[in-house]
Amino acid sequence: DDGLRIWLNDAVVHTAFETRGWEADSDKVDVTLAKGWNRLLVKCCDGKGKWGFSVRITDREDEPLDFRME
């Protein structure tokens, strides 16, 4: 929503702080996943009103990845 920080495998891969509402795909981040397990952490903050976030993981052609989430 208004601000977020994303970590992948304990490394910050994206930070954004701006006043805005939720919108799908408003931030896109290219990352390289490690073979095996990867840890994704998203922290989202909100200045006012409702908040929300979503994560969509795709390959470079924007096709969904086949993976298992636990």
Coordinates of N, CA, C and O in Angstrom, one line a residue, residues 9-69:
N9 N 15.6 -14.0 0.8 CA 16.7 -14.7 1.4 C 17.6 -13.8 2.2 O 18.8 -13.7 2.0
D10 N 17.0 -13.0 3.0 CA 17.6 -12.0 4.0 C 18.3 -10.8 3.3 O 19.0 -10.1 4.0
A11 N 18.1 -10.6 2.0 CA 18.6 -9.4 1.4 C 17.5 -8.5 0.9 O 16.5 -9.0 0.3
V12 N 17.6 -7.2 1.2 CA 16.5 -6.3 0.7 C 16.6 -6.2 -0.8 O 17.6 -6.0 -1.4
V13 N 15.5 -6.5 -1.5 CA 15.4 -6.5 -2.9 C 14.5 -5.3 -3.5 O 14.5 -5.0 -4.6
H14 N 13.7 -4.7 -2.5 CA 12.9 -3.6 -3.0 C 12.4 -2.8 -1.8 O 12.1 -3.3 -0.8
T15 N 12.4 -1.5 -2.0 CA 11.8 -0.5 -1.0 C 11.0 0.5 -1.8 O 11.5 1.0 -2.8
A16 N 9.9 0.9 -1.3 CA 9.0 1.9 -1.9 C 8.3 2.6 -0.7 O 7.7 1.9 0.1
F17 N 8.3 3.9 -0.7 CA 7.6 4.7 0.3 C 6.9 5.8 -0.4 O 7.6 6.8 -0.9
E18 N 5.6 5.8 -0.6 CA 4.8 6.8 -1.3 C 3.4 6.7 -0.9 O 2.9 5.6 -0.6
T19 N 2.7 7.8 -0.9 CA 1.2 7.7 -0.6 C 0.5 7.2 -1.9 O 0.6 7.8 -2.9
R20 N -0.2 6.1 -1.7 CA -0.9 5.5 -2.8 C -1.9 4.5 -2.3 O -1.8 4.0 -1.1
G21 N -2.8 4.0 -3.1 CA -3.6 2.9 -2.8 C -3.1 1.6 -3.4 O -2.2 1.7 -4.2
W22 N -3.7 0.5 -3.0 CA -3.2 -0.8 -3.5 C -3.6 -0.9 -5.0 O -4.7 -0.5 -5.4
E23 N -2.7 -1.4 -5.8 CA -3.0 -1.6 -7.2 C -2.1 -2.8 -7.6 O -0.9 -2.8 -7.4
A24 N -2.7 -3.8 -8.3 CA -1.9 -5.0 -8.7 C -0.8 -4.6 -9.6 O -1.0 -3.7 -10.5
D25 N 0.3 -5.2 -9.4 CA 1.5 -5.0 -10.3 C 2.1 -3.5 -10.3 O 2.7 -3.2 -11.2
S26 N 1.8 -2.8 -9.3 CA 2.3 -1.4 -9.3 C 3.8 -1.3 -9.0 O 4.5 -0.4 -9.4
D27 N 4.4 -2.4 -8.4 CA 5.8 -2.5 -8.2 C 6.2 -3.8 -8.9 O 5.6 -4.9 -8.6
K28 N 7.2 -3.8 -9.7 CA 7.8 -5.1 -10.2 C 9.2 -5.1 -9.9 O 10.0 -4.2 -10.0
V29 N 9.7 -6.3 -9.4 CA 11.1 -6.5 -9.0 C 11.6 -7.7 -9.7 O 11.0 -8.8 -9.5
D30 N 12.7 -7.6 -10.4 CA 13.4 -8.8 -10.9 C 14.4 -9.3 -9.9 O 15.2 -8.6 -9.3
V31 N 14.2 -10.6 -9.6 CA 15.1 -11.3 -8.7 C 15.5 -12.7 -9.3 O 14.9 -13.2 -10.2
T32 N 16.5 -13.2 -8.7 CA 17.0 -14.6 -9.1 C 16.7 -15.5 -7.8 O 17.3 -15.2 -6.8
L33 N 15.9 -16.5 -8.0 CA 15.7 -17.4 -6.9 C 16.8 -18.4 -6.8 O 17.3 -18.9 -7.8
A34 N 17.1 -18.8 -5.6 CA 18.1 -19.9 -5.4 C 17.4 -21.2 -5.6 O 16.2 -21.4 -5.5
K35 N 18.2 -22.2 -6.0 CA 17.7 -23.6 -6.1 C 17.2 -24.1 -4.8 O 17.9 -23.8 -3.8
G36 N 16.1 -24.7 -4.7 CA 15.6 -25.2 -3.4 C 14.7 -24.1 -2.8 O 14.0 -23.4 -3.4
W37 N 14.8 -24.0 -1.5 CA 13.9 -23.1 -0.7 C 14.4 -21.7 -0.8 O 15.6 -21.4 -0.8
N38 N 13.5 -20.7 -0.9 CA 13.7 -19.3 -0.8 C 12.8 -18.7 0.2 O 11.6 -19.1 0.3
R39 N 13.3 -17.7 0.9 CA 12.5 -17.1 2.0 C 12.1 -15.7 1.5 O 13.0 -14.9 1.2
L40 N 10.8 -15.4 1.4 CA 10.3 -14.1 1.0 C 9.6 -13.4 2.2 O 8.8 -14.0 2.8
L41 N 10.0 -12.2 2.5 CA 9.4 -11.4 3.6 C 9.0 -10.1 3.1 O 9.8 -9.4 2.4
V42 N 7.7 -9.7 3.3 CA 7.2 -8.4 2.8 C 6.7 -7.7 4.1 O 5.9 -8.2 4.8
K43 N 7.1 -6.5 4.3 CA 6.6 -5.6 5.3 C 5.9 -4.4 4.6 O 6.5 -3.8 3.8
C44 N 4.6 -4.2 5.0 CA 3.8 -3.2 4.4 C 3.4 -2.2 5.4 O 3.0 -2.6 6.5
C45 N 3.4 -0.9 5.1 CA 2.9 0.1 6.1 C 1.9 0.9 5.4 O 1.8 1.0 4.2
D46 N 1.0 1.5 6.2 CA -0.1 2.3 5.7 C -0.2 3.6 6.4 O -0.1 3.7 7.7
G47 N -0.3 4.7 5.7 CA -0.4 6.0 6.3 C -1.8 6.3 6.8 O -2.0 6.9 7.8
K48 N -2.8 6.0 6.0 CA -4.2 6.2 6.4 C -5.1 5.3 5.5 O -4.7 4.9 4.4
G49 N -6.3 5.1 6.0 CA -7.3 4.3 5.2 C -7.0 2.8 5.2 O -6.2 2.4 6.0
K50 N -7.6 2.1 4.3 CA -7.4 0.7 4.2 C -6.0 0.4 3.6 O -5.4 1.2 3.0
W51 N -5.5 -0.8 3.9 CA -4.2 -1.2 3.4 C -4.4 -2.6 2.7 O -5.3 -3.3 3.0
G52 N -3.4 -2.9 1.9 CA -3.4 -4.2 1.3 C -2.1 -4.4 0.5 O -1.4 -3.4 0.2
F53 N -1.7 -5.6 0.2 CA -0.6 -5.9 -0.7 C -0.9 -7.3 -1.3 O -1.7 -8.1 -0.8
S54 N -0.2 -7.5 -2.4 CA -0.3 -8.8 -3.0 C 1.1 -9.1 -3.6 O 1.9 -8.2 -3.9
V55 N 1.4 -10.4 -3.8 CA 2.6 -10.8 -4.4 C 2.3 -11.8 -5.5 O 1.5 -12.7 -5.3
R56 N 2.9 -11.6 -6.7 CA 2.7 -12.5 -7.8 C 4.1 -12.9 -8.3 O 4.9 -12.0 -8.6
I57 N 4.4 -14.2 -8.3 CA 5.7 -14.7 -8.7 C 5.6 -15.3 -10.1 O 4.8 -16.3 -10.3
T58 N 6.3 -14.8 -11.0 CA 6.3 -15.3 -12.4 C 7.7 -15.5 -13.0 O 8.7 -15.0 -12.4
D59 N 7.8 -16.1 -14.1 CA 9.0 -16.1 -14.8 C 9.2 -14.9 -15.7 O 8.4 -14.0 -15.6
R60 N 10.3 -14.8 -16.4 CA 10.5 -13.5 -17.2 C 9.5 -13.3 -18.3 O 9.4 -12.2 -18.8
E61 N 8.8 -14.3 -18.7 CA 7.7 -14.2 -19.7 C 6.4 -13.9 -19.1 O 5.3 -13.9 -19.7
D62 N 6.4 -13.6 -17.7 CA 5.2 -13.2 -17.0 C 4.2 -14.4 -16.8 O 3.0 -14.3 -16.6
E63 N 4.8 -15.6 -16.9 CA 4.0 -16.9 -16.6 C 4.2 -17.3 -15.2 O 5.3 -17.2 -14.7
P64 N 3.1 -17.8 -14.5 CA 3.2 -18.2 -13.1 C 4.3 -19.3 -13.0 O 4.4 -20.2 -13.8
L65 N 5.0 -19.3 -11.9 CA 6.0 -20.3 -11.6 C 5.3 -21.5 -10.9 O 4.3 -21.3 -10.2
D66 N 5.7 -22.7 -11.2 CA 5.2 -23.9 -10.5 C 6.1 -24.1 -9.2 O 7.2 -24.5 -9.3
F67 N 5.5 -23.8 -8.1 CA 6.2 -23.9 -6.8 C 5.3 -24.2 -5.7 O 4.1 -24.1 -5.8
R68 N 5.8 -24.6 -4.6 CA 5.1 -25.0 -3.4 C 5.4 -24.0 -2.3 O 6.5 -23.7 -2.1
M69 N 4.3 -23.5 -1.7 CA 4.4 -22.6 -0.6 C 4.0 -23.2 0.7 O 2.9 -23.8 0.8

